[in-house]
Short mmCIF file of C-alpha atoms and ligand atoms in Angstrom, two decimals:
data_model
loop_
_atom_site.label_atom_id
_atom_site.label_comp_id
_atom_site.label_asym_id
_atom_site.label_seq_id
_atom_site.Cartn_x
_atom_site.Cartn_y
_atom_site.Cartn_z
CA MET A 259 3.70 -13.95 17.38
CA THR A 260 1.52 -15.26 14.55
CA ASP A 261 3.19 -17.41 11.88
CA ILE A 262 2.62 -16.31 8.29
CA HIS A 263 1.15 -19.67 7.32
CA GLU A 264 -1.57 -19.27 9.99
CA ILE A 265 -2.82 -16.17 8.15
CA LEU A 266 -2.55 -17.02 4.45
CA ILE A 267 -5.19 -19.05 2.68
CA CYS A 268 -5.33 -20.79 -0.67
CA PRO A 269 -6.70 -18.40 -3.34
CA LEU A 270 -8.37 -21.34 -5.09
CA CYS A 271 -10.14 -23.24 -2.32
CA GLY A 272 -9.78 -20.98 0.74
CA ALA A 273 -8.10 -23.72 2.81
CA PRO A 274 -5.32 -22.74 5.25
CA LEU A 275 -1.78 -22.86 3.88
CA ALA A 276 1.08 -24.81 5.40
CA ARG A 277 4.74 -24.18 4.71
CA GLN A 278 7.19 -26.81 3.56
CA GLU A 279 10.70 -25.78 2.55
CA GLY A 280 10.40 -23.44 -0.45
CA SER A 281 6.62 -23.64 -0.88
CA PHE A 282 3.28 -23.01 0.66
CA PHE A 283 0.74 -25.71 -0.01
CA CYS A 284 -2.91 -25.79 0.85
CA THR A 285 -4.28 -28.19 3.37
CA GLY A 286 -7.43 -28.74 1.27
CA VAL A 287 -8.13 -31.95 -0.64
CA ARG A 288 -6.29 -30.79 -3.76
CA ARG A 289 -3.15 -29.62 -1.97
CA HIS A 290 -2.54 -26.66 -4.33
CA CYS A 291 1.10 -25.66 -4.18
CA TYR A 292 2.61 -22.14 -4.33
CA ASP A 293 6.37 -21.83 -4.68
CA ILE A 294 8.17 -19.09 -2.81
CA ALA A 295 10.32 -17.10 -5.28
CA ALA A 296 14.06 -16.68 -4.67
CA SER A 297 13.36 -13.08 -3.58
CA GLY A 298 10.93 -14.38 -0.93
CA TYR A 299 7.52 -13.39 -2.31
CA VAL A 300 4.77 -15.87 -3.07
CA ASN A 301 2.40 -15.66 -5.99
CA LEU A 302 -1.18 -16.20 -4.76
CA LEU A 303 -2.87 -14.73 -7.82
CA PRO A 304 -5.36 -17.37 -8.91
CA PRO A 305 -3.73 -19.08 -11.91
CA GLY A 306 -5.18 -18.69 -15.36
CA LYS A 307 -7.24 -15.58 -14.60
CA LYS A 308 -7.18 -13.44 -17.75
CA ASN A 309 -6.70 -10.16 -15.92
CA ASN A 310 -3.69 -11.31 -13.88
CA ALA A 311 -1.20 -10.36 -16.57
CA ARG A 312 -2.31 -6.73 -16.62
CA ALA A 313 -3.27 -6.36 -12.97
CA GLY A 314 -1.60 -3.74 -10.83
CA ASP A 315 0.68 -0.84 -11.68
CA ASP A 316 3.17 -1.17 -14.53
CA LYS A 317 6.94 -1.37 -14.10
CA ASP A 318 7.51 2.33 -14.96
CA MET A 319 5.15 3.40 -12.22
CA LEU A 320 6.64 0.98 -9.69
CA ARG A 321 10.21 2.04 -10.50
CA SER A 322 9.39 5.75 -10.23
CA ARG A 323 7.57 5.22 -6.97
CA SER A 324 10.57 3.41 -5.51
CA ARG A 325 12.93 6.14 -6.69
CA PHE A 326 10.76 8.83 -5.13
CA LEU A 327 9.89 7.05 -1.87
CA PHE A 328 13.50 6.18 -1.13
CA GLY A 329 14.13 9.95 -1.06
CA GLY A 330 12.16 9.90 2.21
CA TRP A 331 9.62 12.48 0.96
CA TYR A 332 6.63 10.43 2.18
CA ASP A 333 8.12 8.91 5.33
CA ALA A 334 5.69 10.95 7.43
CA VAL A 335 2.88 9.09 5.66
CA SER A 336 3.89 5.64 6.94
CA ASP A 337 4.76 7.02 10.39
CA THR A 338 1.34 8.69 10.74
CA ALA A 339 -0.49 5.62 9.42
CA ALA A 340 1.33 3.32 11.86
CA ARG A 341 0.79 5.65 14.83
CA MET A 342 -2.93 6.19 14.16
CA GLY A 343 -3.58 2.47 13.67
CA CYS A 344 -1.81 1.73 16.93
CA GLN A 345 -3.71 4.46 18.80
CA VAL A 346 -7.10 3.17 17.70
CA ILE A 347 -6.55 -0.52 18.51
CA GLY A 348 -4.68 0.26 21.72
CA ASN A 349 -1.38 -1.14 22.90
CA ARG A 350 -0.91 -4.84 22.15
CA ASN A 351 2.19 -7.00 22.61
CA ALA A 352 1.90 -8.38 19.10
CA ILE A 353 -0.02 -7.35 16.02
CA THR A 354 -0.75 -8.72 12.57
CA PHE A 355 -1.36 -6.31 9.73
CA ALA A 356 -2.11 -6.43 6.03
CA ASP A 357 -1.11 -3.72 3.57
CA ALA A 358 -3.62 -4.03 0.71
CA GLY A 359 -2.11 -2.61 -2.50
CA SER A 360 1.39 -2.44 -1.04
CA GLY A 361 3.18 -1.49 -4.29
CA GLU A 362 6.87 -2.20 -3.78
CA GLY A 363 6.48 -2.45 -0.03
CA TYR A 364 8.12 0.77 1.07
CA HIS A 365 5.36 1.77 3.51
CA THR A 366 4.73 -1.87 4.50
CA CYS A 367 8.30 -2.27 5.71
CA ARG A 368 8.32 1.12 7.46
CA ILE A 369 5.06 0.28 9.28
CA ALA A 370 6.51 -3.05 10.45
CA GLN A 371 9.65 -1.25 11.65
CA TRP A 372 7.57 1.40 13.45
CA PHE A 373 5.81 -1.30 15.52
CA GLN A 374 9.03 -3.18 16.20
CA GLU A 375 10.71 0.01 17.42
CA LYS A 376 7.85 0.42 19.91
CA GLY A 377 8.57 -3.10 21.19
CA ILE A 378 5.44 -4.56 19.56
CA SER A 379 6.14 -7.75 17.66
CA CYS A 380 4.63 -7.60 14.28
CA THR A 381 3.64 -9.93 11.47
CA GLY A 382 2.88 -8.18 8.20
CA VAL A 383 1.54 -9.16 4.80
CA GLY A 384 2.00 -6.86 1.81
CA ILE A 385 -0.34 -7.74 -1.06
CA ASP A 386 -0.20 -6.33 -4.54
CA ALA A 387 -1.44 -7.49 -7.93
CA ALA A 388 1.88 -6.47 -9.50
CA LYS A 389 4.35 -9.35 -9.15
CA SER A 390 7.28 -6.98 -9.59
CA GLY A 391 5.93 -4.95 -6.66
CA ALA A 392 5.70 -8.03 -4.42
CA GLN A 393 9.19 -9.02 -5.51
CA ALA A 394 10.62 -5.58 -4.70
CA GLY A 395 8.87 -5.65 -1.32
CA ALA A 396 10.33 -9.05 -0.48
CA LYS A 397 13.83 -7.87 -1.34
CA LEU A 398 13.41 -4.76 0.81
CA ALA A 399 12.10 -6.80 3.76
CA ARG A 400 15.13 -9.06 3.47
CA VAL A 401 17.57 -6.12 3.38
CA ARG A 402 15.90 -4.65 6.46
CA GLY A 403 15.89 -7.97 8.32
CA LEU A 404 12.09 -8.07 8.51
CA ASP A 405 11.62 -11.83 8.47
CA THR A 406 8.04 -11.65 9.71
CA VAL A 407 6.88 -9.57 6.74
CA GLN A 408 5.66 -11.64 3.78
CA PHE A 409 4.97 -10.18 0.36
CA VAL A 410 2.29 -11.74 -1.77
CA ALA A 411 1.22 -11.21 -5.36
CA GLY A 412 -2.54 -11.29 -4.92
CA ASN A 413 -5.85 -9.61 -5.53
CA ILE A 414 -6.97 -7.32 -2.72
CA PHE A 415 -10.61 -7.91 -3.69
CA ALA A 416 -10.15 -11.61 -2.92
CA LEU A 417 -7.58 -11.31 -0.15
CA PRO A 418 -5.74 -14.62 0.41
CA MET A 419 -5.96 -14.18 4.17
CA ALA A 420 -8.02 -15.98 6.79
CA ASP A 421 -11.16 -14.55 8.39
CA GLU A 422 -10.43 -12.44 11.49
CA SER A 423 -6.69 -12.78 11.10
CA ALA A 424 -5.58 -9.12 11.13
CA ASP A 425 -5.49 -6.43 13.80
CA LEU A 426 -4.97 -3.74 11.17
CA VAL A 427 -5.57 -3.44 7.45
CA TYR A 428 -3.83 -0.58 5.65
CA SER A 429 -5.01 0.88 2.35
CA ILE A 430 -2.45 3.46 1.27
CA PHE A 431 -3.21 5.40 -1.93
CA ALA A 432 -4.81 2.21 -3.23
CA PRO A 433 -8.32 0.94 -4.03
CA ILE A 434 -10.15 0.18 -0.76
CA PRO A 435 -11.26 -3.46 -0.41
CA GLY A 436 -13.97 -2.73 2.18
CA GLU A 437 -15.73 -6.11 2.25
CA GLN A 438 -12.48 -8.07 2.32
CA ALA A 439 -11.06 -5.86 5.06
CA ALA A 440 -14.21 -6.45 7.13
CA ARG A 441 -13.78 -10.20 6.64
CA ILE A 442 -10.09 -10.46 7.62
CA LEU A 443 -10.18 -7.97 10.49
CA LYS A 444 -10.48 -9.19 14.04
CA LYS A 445 -13.59 -7.78 15.74
CA ASP A 446 -11.49 -5.17 17.57
CA GLY A 447 -9.30 -4.38 14.57
CA ALA A 448 -9.19 -1.29 12.36
CA LEU A 449 -8.91 -0.29 8.72
CA VAL A 450 -6.54 2.62 8.06
CA VAL A 451 -7.29 4.45 4.82
CA VAL A 452 -4.64 6.85 3.52
CA SER A 453 -5.77 8.99 0.60
CA ALA A 454 -4.84 12.14 -1.26
CA GLY A 455 -6.16 15.32 0.36
CA ARG A 456 -8.09 18.01 -1.52
CA GLU A 457 -4.99 20.01 -2.44
CA HIS A 458 -2.47 17.17 -2.62
CA LEU A 459 0.36 18.04 -5.05
CA TRP A 460 -1.45 21.28 -5.87
CA GLU A 461 1.45 23.08 -7.60
CA MET A 462 2.14 20.03 -9.78
CA ARG A 463 -1.52 19.88 -10.77
CA CYS A 464 -1.53 23.64 -11.56
CA THR A 465 1.44 23.14 -13.90
CA LEU A 466 -0.23 20.15 -15.57
CA TYR A 467 -3.78 21.44 -15.87
CA GLY A 468 -3.64 25.24 -15.50
CA GLN A 469 -6.72 25.36 -13.28
CA PRO A 470 -7.09 22.00 -11.55
CA ARG A 471 -10.21 20.94 -9.73
CA ILE A 472 -10.15 20.53 -5.96
CA SER A 473 -10.10 16.74 -5.46
CA GLU A 474 -13.10 15.03 -3.96
CA GLY A 475 -12.36 12.81 -1.01
CA VAL A 476 -12.48 9.03 -1.42
CA GLN A 477 -15.65 7.12 -0.64
CA MET A 478 -15.33 5.24 2.66
CA PRO A 479 -16.53 1.61 2.58
CA ALA A 480 -19.85 0.50 4.08
CA GLY A 481 -19.92 -1.49 7.31
CA PHE A 482 -17.43 0.74 9.16
CA THR A 483 -17.56 3.73 11.50
CA VAL A 484 -14.94 6.49 11.54
CA ALA A 485 -12.88 6.28 14.73
CA GLU A 486 -10.23 8.89 13.91
CA ARG A 487 -9.36 11.36 11.17
CA GLU A 488 -6.27 13.47 10.55
CA THR A 489 -4.86 15.48 7.69
CA LEU A 490 -1.13 15.76 7.22
CA SER A 491 0.09 18.77 5.30
CA TYR A 492 3.63 19.88 4.46
CA GLU A 493 5.69 21.31 1.62
CA ILE A 494 8.48 19.51 -0.19
CA ASN A 495 11.15 21.14 -2.35
CA LEU A 496 11.89 18.85 -5.28
CA PRO A 497 15.45 19.75 -6.23
CA ASP A 498 15.81 18.47 -9.81
CA GLN A 499 14.08 17.20 -12.95
CA GLU A 500 14.68 13.56 -12.02
CA THR A 501 12.79 13.85 -8.72
CA ILE A 502 9.96 15.82 -10.34
CA ALA A 503 9.67 13.13 -13.05
CA ALA A 504 9.69 10.32 -10.46
CA LEU A 505 6.84 11.91 -8.49
CA PHE A 506 4.86 12.66 -11.65
CA THR A 507 5.24 9.12 -13.03
CA MET A 508 3.90 7.54 -9.84
CA THR A 509 0.68 9.60 -9.93
CA PRO A 510 -2.46 8.94 -11.99
CA PHE A 511 -1.80 12.28 -13.79
CA TYR A 512 0.99 10.51 -15.68
CA TYR A 513 -1.63 8.69 -17.76
CA ARG A 514 -4.23 11.37 -18.24
CA CYS A 515 -2.79 14.92 -18.23
CA PRO A 516 -2.58 17.07 -21.37
CA ARG A 517 0.68 16.83 -23.35
CA GLU A 518 1.50 20.56 -22.96
CA GLY A 519 1.15 20.27 -19.17
CA ARG A 520 3.44 17.26 -19.07
CA GLU A 521 6.11 19.05 -21.17
CA LYS A 522 5.89 22.15 -18.99
CA LEU A 523 6.29 20.09 -15.81
CA LEU A 524 9.17 17.97 -17.06
CA ALA A 525 11.08 21.09 -18.14
CA LEU A 526 11.14 22.48 -14.58
CA ASP A 527 14.46 22.35 -12.69
CA LYS A 528 12.83 22.49 -9.28
CA LEU A 529 9.37 22.60 -7.78
CA THR A 530 7.93 23.31 -4.36
CA VAL A 531 4.82 21.24 -3.89
CA LYS A 532 2.26 20.75 -1.15
CA VAL A 533 1.73 17.24 0.21
CA GLU A 534 -1.75 16.90 1.72
CA VAL A 535 -2.77 13.46 2.89
CA ASP A 536 -5.95 12.34 4.65
CA PHE A 537 -5.88 9.53 7.21
CA THR A 538 -9.12 7.86 8.21
CA VAL A 539 -9.17 5.02 10.73
CA LEU A 540 -12.33 2.93 10.54
CA VAL A 541 -13.63 0.32 12.93
CA LEU A 542 -16.22 -2.34 12.17
CA ASP A 543 -19.84 -1.37 12.78
CA GLU A 544 -21.38 -3.16 15.69
CA ALA A 545 -23.76 -5.71 14.23
C1 SAM B 1204 -0.94 4.10 -6.00
S1 SAM B 1204 -0.27 2.52 -5.67
C2 SAM B 1204 0.11 2.63 -3.96
C3 SAM B 1204 1.19 1.67 -3.53
C4 SAM B 1204 1.63 1.80 -2.07
N1 SAM B 1204 0.53 1.60 -1.16
C5 SAM B 1204 2.27 3.14 -1.83
O1 SAM B 1204 1.60 4.04 -1.31
O2 SAM B 1204 3.47 3.27 -2.16
C6 SAM B 1204 -1.68 1.45 -5.70
C7 SAM B 1204 -1.29 -0.01 -5.72
O3 SAM B 1204 -2.48 -0.80 -5.68
C8 SAM B 1204 -2.25 -1.95 -6.50
N2 SAM B 1204 -3.55 -2.51 -6.90
C9 SAM B 1204 -4.53 -1.94 -7.62
N3 SAM B 1204 -5.58 -2.80 -7.75
C10 SAM B 1204 -5.24 -3.94 -7.10
C11 SAM B 1204 -5.88 -5.19 -6.87
N4 SAM B 1204 -7.10 -5.44 -7.32
N5 SAM B 1204 -5.23 -6.12 -6.14
C12 SAM B 1204 -3.99 -5.88 -5.67
N6 SAM B 1204 -3.32 -4.71 -5.84
C13 SAM B 1204 -3.94 -3.75 -6.55
C14 SAM B 1204 -1.41 -1.43 -7.67
O4 SAM B 1204 -0.68 -2.46 -8.31
C15 SAM B 1204 -0.50 -0.42 -6.96
O5 SAM B 1204 0.73 -0.98 -6.59
#
């Protein structure tokens, strides 16, 4: 199985990282050092970048997402993503994957567990710009005994991972770092894009907007060919205001819906809502 330090690279000079006690340090001339936090995550956001402080989702969004995901409502999402990735790359004894935009690591940990349950040893890296997300992911990995899953605070558009180091890159409801995925994927690897389907959360959107628009699909990155597509569709019955609020707060609608729609939604005691999720597995174009 691959060691984490064989995959991670220094965000400043791109040199491989080595591990020594509670730190990673780079093997380049300057030996940049990155301490591993008590929770287990490592901050590989380039220091001093102005946008670091505001990068990634805010704490409200992260907290709501955790509250909602731990209800198990989206477990089928990580299961389908793991299965489709595995199908496309074929059975391997060991895999390395990256989850780009991993939030608080819920799906990252479930994907790692899915592979382990199939007897496939698995090294995983969850990367998110939000430090509190990486921290939550590290704590979850520890609770679940996933000692080969490393959470990193980092920028997915400058992934701190070595060239051709990953069998699979996951992008789950997150911006898609096409060029970076192409760089870190092994030649026979695959990028798994999970995105909202056209009628995802339709009833919630109807309450918020009256007459919502059908969503357009996400733009797939250049340099890849579609190997597999699936749409997952099911209904969930949200039983109380707290669960409705948690789902709402983790969506982009939280920031941009009209006030009347928000008040109407948050006054509901229950809501049946359609989950519609698109899965697209992409492989690198043959050069
Ligand atoms: C909608 S959330 C999805 C989180 C997780 N994949 C899930 O499905 O639970 C998108 C995530 O992408 C992260 N993100 C956005 N831009 C990023 C960037 N440039 N680098 C790293 N993470 C980023 C956000 O912080 C957020 O946690």
